[in-house]
Amino acid sequence: MAGLNDAVSVDIEEIYNGGKEHHVKTCHGLVSVVVYGDQEKPALITYPDVALNYLSCFQGLFLCPEAVSLLLHNFCIYHISPPGHEFGAAPVCSTDPSPSVEDLADQILEVLNFFRLESVMCMGITAGAYILSLFAIKHKDRVLGLILISPLCKAPSWSEWFYYKVVSNLLYYYGMSGLLKDRFLQRYFSKEARGSSEVPERDVVHECRRLLGERHGVSLRRFLEAINRRHDITDGLRSLKCRTLIFVGDQSPFHSETLHMVAALDRKYSALVEVQACGSMVTEEQPHAMLIPMEFFFMGFGLYRPGRVSDSPTSPLSPSCISPELLSPESLGLKLKPIKTRVPTKC
């Protein structure tokens, strides 16, 4: 277990009203972890998708007013960034060995040991969901539960492998061009959110486009190539007994893979929430769709005891926004059912 004096800790500008960044030394390089909240509270760790960091992946969810009491008042949040994806990151040396998905999962264990965290709640998006799922398979005793958004679990198909191999090569020669930004935004957001020649893209997409321009090509390529070499973890998922809540937009490119993952998990411990008119990044595009399901998910652990939910038909927390199946007593404990939810297009 690493000691607290083994890391470089620096104050950065207030994030979520006061975050602190730590650079944790691991066997596979430094890892940036932005910590927000009281470290005596239960821990929730996050891991983003390819080319993103915690701000571009989770800001929409964590800045929802309703999410403050749900997340920030009940957990200490540990935002883990893939190597070289943190704000102000120096370019990674191109001669350094590229990490594998196993290396990235092992980094999470070292982060937990550094902060002396016994077991944690995990939240990840797509590639980040794969890394956290792999970590949960390898270290079952360190994971309380999983919240996965548009997760990956299978090895890439030949077409996916070839597509991202071309993307990696374009990054090498041209950097993060406008064309590549469009390709990544298709990965994250629905067609409606990305707009058209007649309709401008939504603010969240515009901001994500800006943040993509800040990524170093070498760091992005290393993470992308690690994910492009991932192996199938379907068999390992069948052995998981931690409760798992999965969100996916019906327009996500990874919708079918998410359904494959749900089929592999034990139905007694997992639930699926499909969000309509949404892409992969439910946290940014329709974060309100996540609040009620997560509230009841956390209640099953005794980690959150909510007040009275608003009955206003315009409230984003109105029970009418989700399937009544999730509100059943079975959903509060071990028997979480696969469900669908329909939410308004606009939060």
Coordinates of C-alpha atoms in Angstrom, one line a residue:
M1 CA 0.0 0.0 0.0
A2 CA 1.4 3.3 -1.0
G3 CA 1.9 6.0 1.6
L4 CA 0.4 9.5 1.3
N5 CA 3.8 11.0 1.0
D6 CA 4.4 9.1 -2.3
A7 CA 2.2 11.4 -4.3
V8 CA 2.4 15.0 -5.6
S9 CA -0.7 16.9 -4.5
V10 CA -1.6 20.2 -6.0
D11 CA -4.4 22.6 -5.5
I12 CA -6.3 23.5 -8.8
E13 CA -9.1 25.9 -9.4
E14 CA -12.3 25.0 -7.7
I15 CA -14.1 22.1 -9.4
Y16 CA -17.5 21.3 -8.2
N17 CA -16.9 23.9 -5.5
G18 CA -13.6 22.6 -4.4
G19 CA -11.7 19.7 -5.8
K20 CA -8.1 18.7 -5.3
E21 CA -5.9 16.9 -7.8
H22 CA -3.5 14.2 -6.8
H23 CA -0.9 12.6 -9.0
V24 CA -0.6 9.0 -7.9
K25 CA 2.6 7.1 -8.8
T26 CA 1.8 3.6 -10.1
C27 CA 3.8 0.8 -11.8
H28 CA 2.5 2.1 -15.1
G29 CA 3.1 5.9 -14.6
L30 CA 1.4 8.8 -12.9
V31 CA -2.4 8.8 -12.7
S32 CA -4.4 12.0 -12.0
V33 CA -7.1 11.7 -9.5
V34 CA -9.3 14.7 -8.7
V35 CA -11.0 14.2 -5.3
Y36 CA -14.1 16.1 -4.2
G37 CA -15.7 15.8 -0.8
D38 CA -15.2 14.3 2.6
Q39 CA -12.9 11.3 2.4
E40 CA -14.6 9.8 5.4
K41 CA -17.7 9.2 3.2
P42 CA -18.2 6.2 1.0
A43 CA -16.1 6.4 -2.1
L44 CA -17.4 6.6 -5.7
I45 CA -14.7 6.5 -8.4
T46 CA -15.3 7.5 -12.0
Y47 CA -13.5 6.6 -15.3
P48 CA -14.2 8.4 -18.6
D49 CA -14.5 7.3 -22.2
V50 CA -11.8 7.6 -24.9
A51 CA -10.4 11.2 -25.4
L52 CA -12.3 12.6 -22.4
N53 CA -11.7 13.3 -18.8
Y54 CA -14.0 13.7 -15.8
L55 CA -15.2 17.2 -16.7
S56 CA -16.2 16.4 -20.3
C57 CA -17.8 13.0 -19.2
F58 CA -19.5 13.7 -15.9
Q59 CA -20.0 17.4 -15.5
G60 CA -23.6 17.3 -16.7
L61 CA -24.6 14.7 -14.1
F62 CA -22.6 16.1 -11.2
L63 CA -23.8 19.7 -11.8
C64 CA -27.5 18.8 -11.9
P65 CA -29.0 20.5 -8.8
E66 CA -30.8 17.3 -7.9
A67 CA -27.6 15.3 -8.1
V68 CA -26.0 17.3 -5.3
S69 CA -27.9 15.6 -2.5
L70 CA -27.8 12.3 -4.4
L71 CA -24.0 12.2 -5.1
L72 CA -22.0 15.0 -3.6
H73 CA -23.6 14.9 -0.2
N74 CA -23.4 11.1 0.2
F75 CA -20.1 10.2 -1.4
C76 CA -16.5 11.3 -1.7
I77 CA -15.9 11.4 -5.5
Y78 CA -12.6 10.2 -7.0
H79 CA -12.4 11.2 -10.7
I80 CA -9.6 9.1 -12.3
S81 CA -8.3 10.2 -15.7
P82 CA -6.5 7.9 -18.1
P83 CA -2.8 8.7 -18.3
G84 CA -2.2 12.0 -20.1
H85 CA -5.9 13.0 -20.2
E86 CA -6.0 15.3 -17.2
F87 CA -6.1 19.1 -17.5
G88 CA -2.6 20.5 -18.1
A89 CA -1.1 17.1 -18.9
A90 CA 2.3 17.1 -20.4
P91 CA 2.6 15.1 -23.7
V92 CA 3.4 11.5 -23.0
C93 CA 6.8 10.4 -24.4
S94 CA 6.1 8.4 -27.6
T95 CA 8.8 5.9 -26.6
D96 CA 7.1 4.9 -23.3
P97 CA 5.5 1.5 -23.5
S98 CA 1.7 1.7 -24.2
P99 CA -0.5 0.4 -21.4
S100 CA -2.8 -2.5 -21.9
V101 CA -6.4 -2.7 -20.5
E102 CA -5.0 -4.9 -17.8
D103 CA -2.4 -2.3 -16.9
L104 CA -5.1 0.4 -16.7
A105 CA -7.3 -1.8 -14.4
D106 CA -4.2 -2.5 -12.2
Q107 CA -3.7 1.3 -11.9
I108 CA -7.1 1.5 -10.3
L109 CA -6.1 -0.9 -7.6
E110 CA -3.0 1.2 -6.9
V111 CA -5.2 4.3 -6.6
L112 CA -7.5 2.6 -4.1
N113 CA -4.5 1.4 -2.1
F114 CA -3.0 4.9 -2.1
F115 CA -6.2 6.5 -0.7
R116 CA -6.6 3.5 1.6
L117 CA -10.0 2.7 0.2
E118 CA -11.3 -0.8 1.0
S119 CA -14.2 -1.0 -1.4
V120 CA -15.8 1.5 -3.7
M121 CA -18.8 2.3 -5.9
C122 CA -17.7 2.6 -9.6
M123 CA -19.1 4.7 -12.4
G124 CA -17.7 4.5 -16.0
I125 CA -18.6 5.4 -19.5
T126 CA -18.0 3.1 -22.5
A127 CA -14.2 2.5 -22.5
G128 CA -14.1 3.6 -18.8
A129 CA -17.0 1.1 -18.1
Y130 CA -14.9 -1.7 -19.6
I131 CA -11.9 -0.8 -17.4
L132 CA -14.0 -0.7 -14.3
S133 CA -15.8 -4.0 -15.2
L134 CA -12.4 -5.6 -15.8
F135 CA -11.2 -4.3 -12.4
A136 CA -14.4 -5.7 -10.7
I137 CA -13.8 -9.1 -12.3
K138 CA -10.2 -9.1 -11.0
H139 CA -10.8 -7.6 -7.6
K140 CA -14.4 -8.5 -6.6
D141 CA -13.8 -7.7 -2.9
R142 CA -12.9 -4.1 -3.8
V143 CA -16.2 -3.2 -5.6
L144 CA -19.5 -2.5 -3.9
G145 CA -21.4 -1.8 -7.1
L146 CA -21.1 -0.8 -10.7
I147 CA -22.9 2.1 -12.6
L148 CA -22.0 1.6 -16.2
I149 CA -23.0 3.9 -19.1
S150 CA -23.0 2.4 -22.6
P151 CA -20.5 -0.2 -21.6
L152 CA -18.2 -2.4 -23.6
C153 CA -17.5 -6.0 -22.8
K154 CA -16.7 -7.9 -26.0
A155 CA -13.5 -7.8 -28.0
P156 CA -13.8 -5.3 -30.9
S157 CA -15.2 -6.6 -34.1
W158 CA -13.0 -6.5 -37.2
S159 CA -14.8 -3.4 -38.5
E160 CA -14.5 -1.6 -35.2
W161 CA -10.8 -2.5 -34.9
F162 CA -10.1 -1.3 -38.4
Y163 CA -12.1 1.9 -37.9
Y164 CA -10.2 2.9 -34.8
K165 CA -6.9 1.8 -36.3
V166 CA -7.5 4.4 -39.0
V167 CA -8.5 7.0 -36.4
S168 CA -5.3 6.3 -34.5
N169 CA -3.2 6.7 -37.6
L170 CA -5.0 10.0 -38.5
L171 CA -4.3 11.2 -34.9
Y172 CA -0.6 10.3 -35.4
Y173 CA -0.3 12.3 -38.7
Y174 CA -2.8 15.2 -38.3
G175 CA -3.6 15.5 -34.6
M176 CA -7.2 16.2 -33.4
S177 CA -8.6 17.6 -36.6
G178 CA -12.1 18.8 -37.1
L179 CA -12.9 15.5 -39.0
L180 CA -11.8 13.4 -36.0
K181 CA -13.7 15.6 -33.6
D182 CA -16.9 14.8 -35.6
R183 CA -16.1 11.1 -35.5
F184 CA -15.7 11.2 -31.7
L185 CA -18.8 13.2 -31.2
Q186 CA -20.7 10.6 -33.1
R187 CA -19.5 8.1 -30.6
Y188 CA -20.8 10.2 -27.7
F189 CA -24.0 11.9 -28.7
S190 CA -27.2 11.3 -30.5
K191 CA -27.9 12.8 -34.0
E192 CA -30.3 15.3 -32.5
A193 CA -27.8 16.6 -30.0
R194 CA -25.1 17.0 -32.7
G195 CA -27.5 19.1 -34.8
S196 CA -27.5 19.6 -38.6
S197 CA -27.1 22.3 -41.2
E198 CA -30.4 23.8 -40.1
V199 CA -30.2 23.1 -36.3
P200 CA -27.1 24.1 -34.3
E201 CA -25.4 21.5 -32.1
R202 CA -26.3 21.7 -28.4
D203 CA -24.2 23.6 -26.0
V204 CA -23.0 20.3 -24.4
V205 CA -21.7 19.0 -27.7
H206 CA -20.1 22.4 -28.5
E207 CA -18.2 22.3 -25.2
C208 CA -17.1 18.7 -25.7
R209 CA -15.8 19.7 -29.2
R210 CA -13.7 22.4 -27.5
L211 CA -12.4 20.1 -24.9
L212 CA -11.4 17.5 -27.5
G213 CA -9.1 20.1 -29.0
E214 CA -7.1 20.1 -25.7
R215 CA -6.2 16.4 -25.9
H216 CA -2.6 15.4 -26.7
G217 CA -2.6 13.1 -29.7
V218 CA 0.0 10.7 -28.3
S219 CA -1.9 10.2 -25.0
L220 CA -5.2 9.8 -26.8
R221 CA -3.7 7.2 -29.2
R222 CA -2.3 5.2 -26.3
F223 CA -5.6 4.9 -24.6
L224 CA -7.5 4.3 -27.8
E225 CA -5.1 1.6 -28.9
A226 CA -5.4 -0.1 -25.4
I227 CA -9.2 -0.2 -25.8
N228 CA -8.8 -1.4 -29.4
R229 CA -6.8 -4.4 -28.1
R230 CA -9.3 -5.3 -25.4
H231 CA -10.3 -8.9 -24.8
D232 CA -13.8 -10.4 -24.3
I233 CA -14.8 -10.3 -20.6
T234 CA -18.2 -11.9 -21.0
D235 CA -17.3 -15.0 -19.1
G236 CA -15.9 -13.0 -16.2
L237 CA -19.1 -11.0 -16.0
R238 CA -21.1 -14.1 -15.3
S239 CA -19.1 -14.5 -12.0
L240 CA -19.9 -11.0 -10.8
K241 CA -22.2 -10.7 -7.8
C242 CA -22.0 -7.0 -7.1
R243 CA -25.1 -5.0 -8.0
T244 CA -24.9 -3.4 -11.4
L245 CA -26.9 -0.5 -12.8
I246 CA -26.5 0.0 -16.6
F247 CA -27.7 3.0 -18.6
V248 CA -27.6 3.2 -22.4
G249 CA -29.1 5.6 -24.9
D250 CA -31.2 4.0 -27.6
Q251 CA -29.0 5.8 -30.2
S252 CA -25.7 4.7 -28.7
P253 CA -23.4 2.9 -31.2
F254 CA -22.8 0.5 -28.3
H255 CA -26.5 -0.3 -27.7
S256 CA -26.3 -3.9 -28.9
E257 CA -23.1 -4.6 -27.0
T258 CA -24.8 -3.2 -23.8
L259 CA -27.7 -5.6 -24.3
H260 CA -25.1 -8.5 -24.7
M261 CA -23.5 -7.4 -21.4
V262 CA -26.9 -7.3 -19.6
A263 CA -27.6 -10.9 -20.8
A264 CA -24.3 -12.1 -19.4
L265 CA -24.9 -10.6 -15.9
D266 CA -26.8 -12.3 -13.2
R267 CA -30.4 -10.9 -13.4
K268 CA -30.7 -10.9 -9.6
Y269 CA -28.0 -8.3 -9.3
S270 CA -28.4 -6.1 -12.4
A271 CA -30.8 -3.6 -14.0
L272 CA -30.9 -1.9 -17.4
V273 CA -32.2 1.6 -18.0
E274 CA -32.6 2.5 -21.7
V275 CA -32.9 6.2 -22.3
Q276 CA -34.7 7.2 -25.5
A277 CA -33.5 10.0 -27.8
C278 CA -30.0 9.7 -26.4
G279 CA -26.5 8.7 -27.4
S280 CA -23.8 7.0 -25.4
M281 CA -23.1 9.8 -22.9
V282 CA -26.3 9.8 -20.9
T283 CA -24.4 11.7 -18.2
E284 CA -24.1 14.7 -20.4
E285 CA -27.1 14.4 -22.8
Q286 CA -29.8 13.4 -20.4
P287 CA -28.4 13.3 -16.9
H288 CA -31.8 13.7 -15.2
A289 CA -32.8 10.3 -16.6
M290 CA -30.2 8.8 -14.2
L291 CA -31.2 10.3 -10.9
I292 CA -34.2 8.3 -9.8
P293 CA -32.7 4.9 -10.8
M294 CA -29.5 5.7 -9.0
E295 CA -31.4 6.9 -6.0
F296 CA -33.1 3.6 -5.6
F297 CA -29.9 1.7 -6.5
F298 CA -28.1 3.5 -3.6
M299 CA -30.9 2.8 -1.2
G300 CA -30.3 -0.9 -1.7
F301 CA -26.9 -0.4 -0.2
G302 CA -28.1 1.9 2.6
L303 CA -26.0 4.7 1.2
Y304 CA -28.7 7.1 0.5
R305 CA -32.0 7.9 2.2
P306 CA -33.9 10.4 0.0
G307 CA -36.6 12.9 1.1
R308 CA -40.0 13.0 -0.6
V309 CA -39.7 12.9 -4.4
S310 CA -41.5 15.7 -6.1
D311 CA -44.9 14.9 -7.6
S312 CA -44.8 17.8 -10.0
P313 CA -45.4 16.6 -13.6
T314 CA -42.6 19.0 -14.7
S315 CA -40.1 17.8 -12.1
P316 CA -37.2 15.8 -13.5
L317 CA -37.5 13.6 -10.5
S318 CA -41.2 12.8 -11.1
P319 CA -41.8 9.0 -10.8
S320 CA -43.7 9.2 -14.1
C321 CA -40.4 9.7 -15.9
I322 CA -39.4 6.0 -15.2
S323 CA -40.8 2.6 -15.3
P324 CA -42.7 1.7 -12.1
E325 CA -40.8 -1.6 -12.1
L326 CA -37.8 0.2 -10.6
L327 CA -39.9 1.5 -7.8
S328 CA -40.9 -1.9 -6.7
P329 CA -39.6 -3.4 -3.4
E330 CA -37.6 -5.9 -5.4
S331 CA -35.5 -3.1 -6.9
L332 CA -34.4 -1.9 -3.5
G333 CA -32.4 -5.0 -2.7
L334 CA -30.8 -7.7 -4.8
K335 CA -33.5 -8.2 -7.4
L336 CA -33.0 -5.4 -9.8
K337 CA -35.0 -5.9 -13.0
P338 CA -34.1 -5.0 -16.6
I339 CA -36.4 -2.0 -17.5
K340 CA -36.8 0.7 -20.0
T341 CA -37.4 4.4 -19.2
R342 CA -38.7 7.2 -21.4
V343 CA -37.7 10.7 -20.5
P344 CA -38.3 14.0 -22.2
T345 CA -35.9 14.9 -25.0
K346 CA -35.0 18.1 -23.1
C347 CA -33.9 18.0 -19.5

